[in-house]
Amino acid sequence: MIKIFGGDPQKKENIKKIKEIKKLIKKKDYNIALKASTQYLNSVPDNPDVLFIVGSIYYMKNRHKAALPYFERALQIGRYDPEVLLLKGRCHKFLGDTKKANDCWQDILEVDPRNDEARRELNL
């Protein structure tokens, strides 16, 4: 059956919620954005975009160790994402694990050999 009007109402609600969270981040309301994001993850735990957002908020708050599980989970769920790998690598670097950091940046270069940020992190 073809849907003429609308579509998946849950998908629309998810998009709306993510936009609201991004607005909070843009206004630097990190604590409110973090609370909204983690609440959202309670109902939709496998959304890689929101996992990335939560990891990014922790990253921006210099809570690198807290950010890593969210980046790792986002990468496990199903897609290879250079942005996630870049921030994950920077968290590892900040925590003093240069091998893991370099591995993240090398993974980026495997699919995007011209990625400037990964190349810069690797001093290439």
CSV table of N, CA and C in Angstrom, one decimal:
chain,number,residue,atom,x,y,z
A,1,MET,N,0.8,-1.2,0.0
A,1,MET,CA,0.0,0.0,0.0
A,1,MET,C,0.9,1.2,0.0
A,2,ILE,N,0.6,2.2,-0.8
A,2,ILE,CA,1.3,3.4,-0.9
A,2,ILE,C,0.7,4.5,-0.1
A,3,LYS,N,1.5,5.1,0.8
A,3,LYS,CA,1.0,6.2,1.6
A,3,LYS,C,1.1,7.5,0.8
A,4,ILE,N,0.0,8.1,0.6
A,4,ILE,CA,-0.1,9.4,-0.1
A,4,ILE,C,0.2,10.6,0.8
A,5,PHE,N,-0.3,10.5,2.0
A,5,PHE,CA,-0.2,11.7,2.9
A,5,PHE,C,0.7,11.2,4.0
A,6,GLY,N,1.7,12.1,4.4
A,6,GLY,CA,2.5,11.8,5.5
A,6,GLY,C,3.6,10.9,5.3
A,7,GLY,N,3.7,9.9,6.1
A,7,GLY,CA,4.8,8.9,6.2
A,7,GLY,C,4.8,8.4,7.6
A,8,ASP,N,6.0,8.0,8.0
A,8,ASP,CA,6.2,7.5,9.4
A,8,ASP,C,6.1,8.7,10.4
A,9,PRO,N,5.1,8.7,11.2
A,9,PRO,CA,5.0,9.8,12.2
A,9,PRO,C,6.1,9.8,13.2
A,10,GLN,N,6.6,8.6,13.5
A,10,GLN,CA,7.7,8.5,14.5
A,10,GLN,C,9.0,9.1,13.9
A,11,LYS,N,9.2,8.9,12.6
A,11,LYS,CA,10.4,9.4,12.0
A,11,LYS,C,10.4,10.9,12.0
A,12,LYS,N,9.2,11.5,11.7
A,12,LYS,CA,9.0,12.9,11.7
A,12,LYS,C,9.3,13.5,13.1
A,13,GLU,N,8.8,12.8,14.1
A,13,GLU,CA,9.0,13.2,15.5
A,13,GLU,C,10.5,13.1,15.9
A,14,ASN,N,11.2,12.1,15.4
A,14,ASN,CA,12.6,11.9,15.7
A,14,ASN,C,13.4,13.1,15.1
A,15,ILE,N,13.1,13.4,13.8
A,15,ILE,CA,13.7,14.6,13.2
A,15,ILE,C,13.5,15.9,13.9
A,16,LYS,N,12.3,16.1,14.4
A,16,LYS,CA,11.9,17.3,15.1
A,16,LYS,C,12.7,17.3,16.4
A,17,LYS,N,12.8,16.2,17.1
A,17,LYS,CA,13.6,16.2,18.4
A,17,LYS,C,15.1,16.5,18.2
A,18,ILE,N,15.6,15.9,17.1
A,18,ILE,CA,17.1,16.1,16.8
A,18,ILE,C,17.3,17.6,16.5
A,19,LYS,N,16.4,18.2,15.7
A,19,LYS,CA,16.5,19.6,15.4
A,19,LYS,C,16.5,20.5,16.7
A,20,GLU,N,15.6,20.1,17.6
A,20,GLU,CA,15.5,20.9,18.9
A,20,GLU,C,16.8,20.8,19.7
A,21,ILE,N,17.4,19.6,19.7
A,21,ILE,CA,18.7,19.3,20.4
A,21,ILE,C,19.8,20.1,19.8
A,22,LYS,N,19.8,20.1,18.4
A,22,LYS,CA,20.9,20.9,17.7
A,22,LYS,C,20.8,22.4,18.0
A,23,LYS,N,19.5,22.9,18.1
A,23,LYS,CA,19.3,24.3,18.4
A,23,LYS,C,19.9,24.6,19.8
A,24,LEU,N,19.7,23.7,20.8
A,24,LEU,CA,20.2,23.9,22.1
A,24,LEU,C,21.7,24.0,22.1
A,25,ILE,N,22.3,23.1,21.3
A,25,ILE,CA,23.8,23.1,21.2
A,25,ILE,C,24.3,24.4,20.6
A,26,LYS,N,23.6,24.8,19.6
A,26,LYS,CA,24.0,26.1,18.9
A,26,LYS,C,24.0,27.2,19.9
A,27,LYS,N,23.0,27.2,20.8
A,27,LYS,CA,22.9,28.2,21.8
A,27,LYS,C,23.9,28.0,23.0
A,28,LYS,N,24.6,26.9,22.9
A,28,LYS,CA,25.6,26.5,23.9
A,28,LYS,C,24.9,26.1,25.2
A,29,ASP,N,23.6,25.6,25.1
A,29,ASP,CA,22.9,25.1,26.3
A,29,ASP,C,23.2,23.6,26.4
A,30,TYR,N,24.5,23.3,26.7
A,30,TYR,CA,25.0,21.9,26.6
A,30,TYR,C,24.3,21.0,27.7
A,31,ASN,N,24.1,21.5,28.9
A,31,ASN,CA,23.4,20.7,29.9
A,31,ASN,C,22.0,20.3,29.5
A,32,ILE,N,21.3,21.3,29.0
A,32,ILE,CA,19.9,21.0,28.6
A,32,ILE,C,19.9,20.1,27.4
A,33,ALA,N,20.8,20.3,26.4
A,33,ALA,CA,20.9,19.5,25.2
A,33,ALA,C,21.3,18.0,25.6
A,34,LEU,N,22.2,17.9,26.6
A,34,LEU,CA,22.6,16.6,27.1
A,34,LEU,C,21.4,15.9,27.7
A,35,LYS,N,20.7,16.6,28.5
A,35,LYS,CA,19.6,15.9,29.2
A,35,LYS,C,18.5,15.5,28.2
A,36,ALA,N,18.2,16.4,27.2
A,36,ALA,CA,17.2,16.0,26.2
A,36,ALA,C,17.7,14.9,25.3
A,37,SER,N,19.0,14.8,25.0
A,37,SER,CA,19.6,13.8,24.2
A,37,SER,C,19.5,12.4,24.9
A,38,THR,N,19.9,12.4,26.2
A,38,THR,CA,19.9,11.1,26.9
A,38,THR,C,18.5,10.6,27.1
A,39,GLN,N,17.6,11.6,27.4
A,39,GLN,CA,16.2,11.1,27.5
A,39,GLN,C,15.7,10.5,26.2
A,40,TYR,N,16.1,11.1,25.1
A,40,TYR,CA,15.7,10.6,23.7
A,40,TYR,C,16.3,9.2,23.5
A,41,LEU,N,17.5,9.0,24.0
A,41,LEU,CA,18.1,7.7,23.8
A,41,LEU,C,17.5,6.6,24.6
A,42,ASN,N,16.8,7.0,25.7
A,42,ASN,CA,16.0,6.0,26.5
A,42,ASN,C,14.9,5.4,25.6
A,43,SER,N,14.3,6.2,24.7
A,43,SER,CA,13.2,5.7,23.9
A,43,SER,C,13.7,5.2,22.5
A,44,VAL,N,14.9,5.7,22.0
A,44,VAL,CA,15.4,5.3,20.8
A,44,VAL,C,16.9,5.1,21.0
A,45,PRO,N,17.3,3.9,21.6
A,45,PRO,CA,18.7,3.8,22.0
A,45,PRO,C,19.7,3.6,20.9
A,46,ASP,N,19.2,3.2,19.7
A,46,ASP,CA,20.2,2.9,18.6
A,46,ASP,C,20.2,4.0,17.5
A,47,ASN,N,20.0,5.2,17.9
A,47,ASN,CA,20.0,6.3,16.9
A,47,ASN,C,21.5,6.8,16.8
A,48,PRO,N,22.2,6.5,15.7
A,48,PRO,CA,23.6,6.9,15.7
A,48,PRO,C,23.8,8.4,15.7
A,49,ASP,N,22.8,9.1,15.1
A,49,ASP,CA,23.0,10.6,15.1
A,49,ASP,C,22.9,11.2,16.5
A,50,VAL,N,22.0,10.6,17.3
A,50,VAL,CA,21.9,11.1,18.7
A,50,VAL,C,23.1,10.6,19.6
A,51,LEU,N,23.5,9.4,19.3
A,51,LEU,CA,24.7,9.0,20.0
A,51,LEU,C,25.9,9.9,19.7
A,52,PHE,N,26.0,10.3,18.5
A,52,PHE,CA,27.1,11.2,18.1
A,52,PHE,C,26.9,12.5,18.8
A,53,ILE,N,25.7,13.0,18.8
A,53,ILE,CA,25.4,14.3,19.5
A,53,ILE,C,25.8,14.2,21.0
A,54,VAL,N,25.4,13.2,21.6
A,54,VAL,CA,25.8,13.0,23.1
A,54,VAL,C,27.3,13.0,23.2
A,55,GLY,N,27.9,12.2,22.4
A,55,GLY,CA,29.4,12.1,22.5
A,55,GLY,C,30.0,13.5,22.2
A,56,SER,N,29.5,14.2,21.3
A,56,SER,CA,30.0,15.6,20.9
A,56,SER,C,29.8,16.6,22.1
A,57,ILE,N,28.7,16.5,22.7
A,57,ILE,CA,28.4,17.4,23.9
A,57,ILE,C,29.5,17.1,25.0
A,58,TYR,N,29.7,15.8,25.3
A,58,TYR,CA,30.7,15.5,26.3
A,58,TYR,C,32.1,16.0,25.8
A,59,TYR,N,32.4,15.8,24.5
A,59,TYR,CA,33.6,16.3,24.0
A,59,TYR,C,33.8,17.8,24.2
A,60,MET,N,32.7,18.5,23.9
A,60,MET,CA,32.8,20.0,24.0
A,60,MET,C,32.9,20.4,25.5
A,61,LYS,N,32.4,19.6,26.4
A,61,LYS,CA,32.5,19.9,27.8
A,61,LYS,C,33.8,19.3,28.4
A,62,ASN,N,34.7,18.9,27.5
A,62,ASN,CA,36.0,18.3,27.9
A,62,ASN,C,35.9,17.1,28.8
A,63,ARG,N,34.8,16.3,28.5
A,63,ARG,CA,34.6,15.1,29.3
A,63,ARG,C,34.9,13.9,28.3
A,64,HIS,N,36.1,13.8,27.8
A,64,HIS,CA,36.5,12.9,26.8
A,64,HIS,C,36.3,11.5,27.1
A,65,LYS,N,36.5,11.1,28.3
A,65,LYS,CA,36.3,9.7,28.7
A,65,LYS,C,34.8,9.3,28.6
A,66,ALA,N,33.9,10.3,29.0
A,66,ALA,CA,32.5,10.0,28.9
A,66,ALA,C,32.0,10.0,27.5
A,67,ALA,N,32.7,10.7,26.6
A,67,ALA,CA,32.3,10.8,25.2
A,67,ALA,C,32.5,9.5,24.4
A,68,LEU,N,33.6,8.8,24.8
A,68,LEU,CA,34.0,7.6,24.0
A,68,LEU,C,33.0,6.5,23.8
A,69,PRO,N,32.3,6.1,24.9
A,69,PRO,CA,31.3,5.0,24.7
A,69,PRO,C,30.2,5.4,23.6
A,70,TYR,N,29.8,6.7,23.6
A,70,TYR,CA,28.8,7.1,22.7
A,70,TYR,C,29.3,7.1,21.2
A,71,PHE,N,30.6,7.5,21.0
A,71,PHE,CA,31.2,7.4,19.7
A,71,PHE,C,31.3,6.0,19.3
A,72,GLU,N,31.8,5.1,20.2
A,72,GLU,CA,31.9,3.7,19.9
A,72,GLU,C,30.6,3.0,19.5
A,73,ARG,N,29.6,3.4,20.3
A,73,ARG,CA,28.2,2.8,20.0
A,73,ARG,C,27.7,3.3,18.6
A,74,ALA,N,27.9,4.6,18.3
A,74,ALA,CA,27.5,5.1,17.1
A,74,ALA,C,28.1,4.4,15.9
A,75,LEU,N,29.4,4.1,16.1
A,75,LEU,CA,30.1,3.4,15.0
A,75,LEU,C,29.7,1.9,14.9
A,76,GLN,N,29.3,1.3,16.0
A,76,GLN,CA,28.9,-0.1,16.0
A,76,GLN,C,27.6,-0.3,15.3
A,77,ILE,N,26.7,0.7,15.4
A,77,ILE,CA,25.3,0.5,14.9
A,77,ILE,C,25.2,0.4,13.4
A,78,GLY,N,26.1,0.9,12.7
A,78,GLY,CA,25.9,0.6,11.3
A,78,GLY,C,26.5,1.5,10.3
A,79,ARG,N,27.2,2.5,10.7
A,79,ARG,CA,27.7,3.2,9.6
A,79,ARG,C,29.1,3.8,10.0
A,80,TYR,N,29.9,3.9,9.0
A,80,TYR,CA,31.2,4.4,9.1
A,80,TYR,C,31.1,5.9,8.9
A,81,ASP,N,31.5,6.6,9.9
A,81,ASP,CA,31.3,8.1,9.9
A,81,ASP,C,32.6,8.8,10.3
A,82,PRO,N,33.3,9.5,9.3
A,82,PRO,CA,34.5,10.2,9.6
A,82,PRO,C,34.4,11.2,10.7
A,83,GLU,N,33.3,11.8,10.9
A,83,GLU,CA,33.1,12.8,12.0
A,83,GLU,C,33.2,12.2,13.3
A,84,VAL,N,32.6,11.0,13.4
A,84,VAL,CA,32.6,10.3,14.7
A,84,VAL,C,34.1,9.8,15.0
A,85,LEU,N,34.7,9.2,13.9
A,85,LEU,CA,36.1,8.8,14.1
A,85,LEU,C,37.0,9.9,14.4
A,86,LEU,N,36.8,11.0,13.8
A,86,LEU,CA,37.7,12.2,14.1
A,86,LEU,C,37.6,12.6,15.6
A,87,LEU,N,36.4,12.8,16.1
A,87,LEU,CA,36.3,13.1,17.5
A,87,LEU,C,36.7,12.0,18.5
A,88,LYS,N,36.4,10.8,18.1
A,88,LYS,CA,36.8,9.6,18.9
A,88,LYS,C,38.4,9.7,19.0
A,89,GLY,N,39.0,9.9,17.9
A,89,GLY,CA,40.5,10.0,17.9
A,89,GLY,C,41.0,11.1,18.7
A,90,ARG,N,40.3,12.2,18.7
A,90,ARG,CA,40.8,13.4,19.5
A,90,ARG,C,40.6,13.1,21.0
A,91,CYS,N,39.5,12.3,21.3
A,91,CYS,CA,39.3,11.9,22.7
A,91,CYS,C,40.5,11.0,23.2
A,92,HIS,N,40.8,10.0,22.4
A,92,HIS,CA,41.9,9.2,22.7
A,92,HIS,C,43.2,9.9,22.8
A,93,LYS,N,43.4,10.9,21.9
A,93,LYS,CA,44.6,11.7,22.0
A,93,LYS,C,44.7,12.5,23.3
A,94,PHE,N,43.6,13.1,23.7
A,94,PHE,CA,43.5,13.9,24.9
A,94,PHE,C,43.8,13.0,26.1
A,95,LEU,N,43.3,11.7,26.1
A,95,LEU,CA,43.4,10.8,27.2
A,95,LEU,C,44.8,10.1,27.2
A,96,GLY,N,45.6,10.5,26.2
A,96,GLY,CA,47.0,10.0,26.1
A,96,GLY,C,47.2,8.7,25.4
A,97,ASP,N,46.2,8.2,24.7
A,97,ASP,CA,46.3,6.9,23.9
A,97,ASP,C,46.5,7.2,22.4
A,98,THR,N,47.7,7.6,22.1
A,98,THR,CA,48.0,8.0,20.7
A,98,THR,C,47.8,6.9,19.7
A,99,LYS,N,48.0,5.6,20.1
A,99,LYS,CA,47.8,4.5,19.2
A,99,LYS,C,46.4,4.4,18.7
A,100,LYS,N,45.5,4.4,19.7
A,100,LYS,CA,44.0,4.4,19.4
A,100,LYS,C,43.6,5.6,18.6
A,101,ALA,N,44.2,6.8,18.9
A,101,ALA,CA,43.9,8.0,18.2
A,101,ALA,C,44.3,7.8,16.7
A,102,ASN,N,45.5,7.4,16.5
A,102,ASN,CA,46.0,7.2,15.2
A,102,ASN,C,45.3,6.2,14.4
A,103,ASP,N,44.8,5.1,15.1
A,103,ASP,CA,44.0,4.1,14.4
A,103,ASP,C,42.7,4.7,13.9
A,104,CYS,N,42.1,5.6,14.7
A,104,CYS,CA,40.8,6.3,14.2
A,104,CYS,C,41.1,7.1,13.0
A,105,TRP,N,42.2,7.9,13.0
A,105,TRP,CA,42.5,8.7,11.8
A,105,TRP,C,42.9,7.9,10.6
A,106,GLN,N,43.6,6.8,10.8
A,106,GLN,CA,43.9,5.9,9.7
A,106,GLN,C,42.7,5.3,9.1
A,107,ASP,N,41.7,5.0,9.9
A,107,ASP,CA,40.4,4.4,9.4
A,107,ASP,C,39.7,5.4,8.5
A,108,ILE,N,39.8,6.7,8.8
A,108,ILE,CA,39.2,7.8,8.0
A,108,ILE,C,39.9,7.8,6.7
A,109,LEU,N,41.2,7.7,6.7
A,109,LEU,CA,42.0,7.8,5.4
A,109,LEU,C,41.8,6.6,4.5
A,110,GLU,N,41.4,5.5,5.1
A,110,GLU,CA,41.2,4.3,4.2
A,110,GLU,C,40.0,4.6,3.3
A,111,VAL,N,39.0,5.3,3.7
A,111,VAL,CA,37.9,5.6,2.8
A,111,VAL,C,38.0,7.0,2.2
A,112,ASP,N,38.7,7.9,2.8
A,112,ASP,CA,38.8,9.3,2.3
A,112,ASP,C,40.3,9.7,2.5
A,113,PRO,N,41.2,9.3,1.5
A,113,PRO,CA,42.6,9.5,1.6
A,113,PRO,C,42.9,11.0,1.7
A,114,ARG,N,42.0,11.9,1.3
A,114,ARG,CA,42.3,13.3,1.2
A,114,ARG,C,41.7,14.1,2.4
A,115,ASN,N,41.2,13.4,3.4
A,115,ASN,CA,40.6,14.0,4.5
A,115,ASN,C,41.6,14.9,5.3
A,116,ASP,N,41.5,16.2,5.2
A,116,ASP,CA,42.4,17.1,5.7
A,116,ASP,C,42.6,17.0,7.2
A,117,GLU,N,41.5,16.9,7.9
A,117,GLU,CA,41.6,16.8,9.4
A,117,GLU,C,42.3,15.6,9.9
A,118,ALA,N,42.0,14.4,9.3
A,118,ALA,CA,42.8,13.2,9.7
A,118,ALA,C,44.2,13.3,9.3
A,119,ARG,N,44.5,13.9,8.1
A,119,ARG,CA,45.9,14.0,7.7
A,119,ARG,C,46.6,15.0,8.6
A,120,ARG,N,46.0,16.0,9.0
A,120,ARG,CA,46.6,17.0,9.9
A,120,ARG,C,46.9,16.3,11.3
A,121,GLU,N,45.9,15.6,11.8
A,121,GLU,CA,46.1,14.9,13.1
A,121,GLU,C,47.3,13.9,13.0
A,122,LEU,N,47.5,13.3,11.8
A,122,LEU,CA,48.6,12.3,11.7
A,122,LEU,C,49.9,13.0,11.2
A,123,ASN,N,49.9,14.3,11.1
A,123,ASN,CA,51.0,15.1,10.6
A,123,ASN,C,51.5,14.6,9.2
A,124,LEU,N,50.5,14.4,8.3
A,124,LEU,CA,50.9,14.0,7.0
A,124,LEU,C,50.9,15.2,6.0
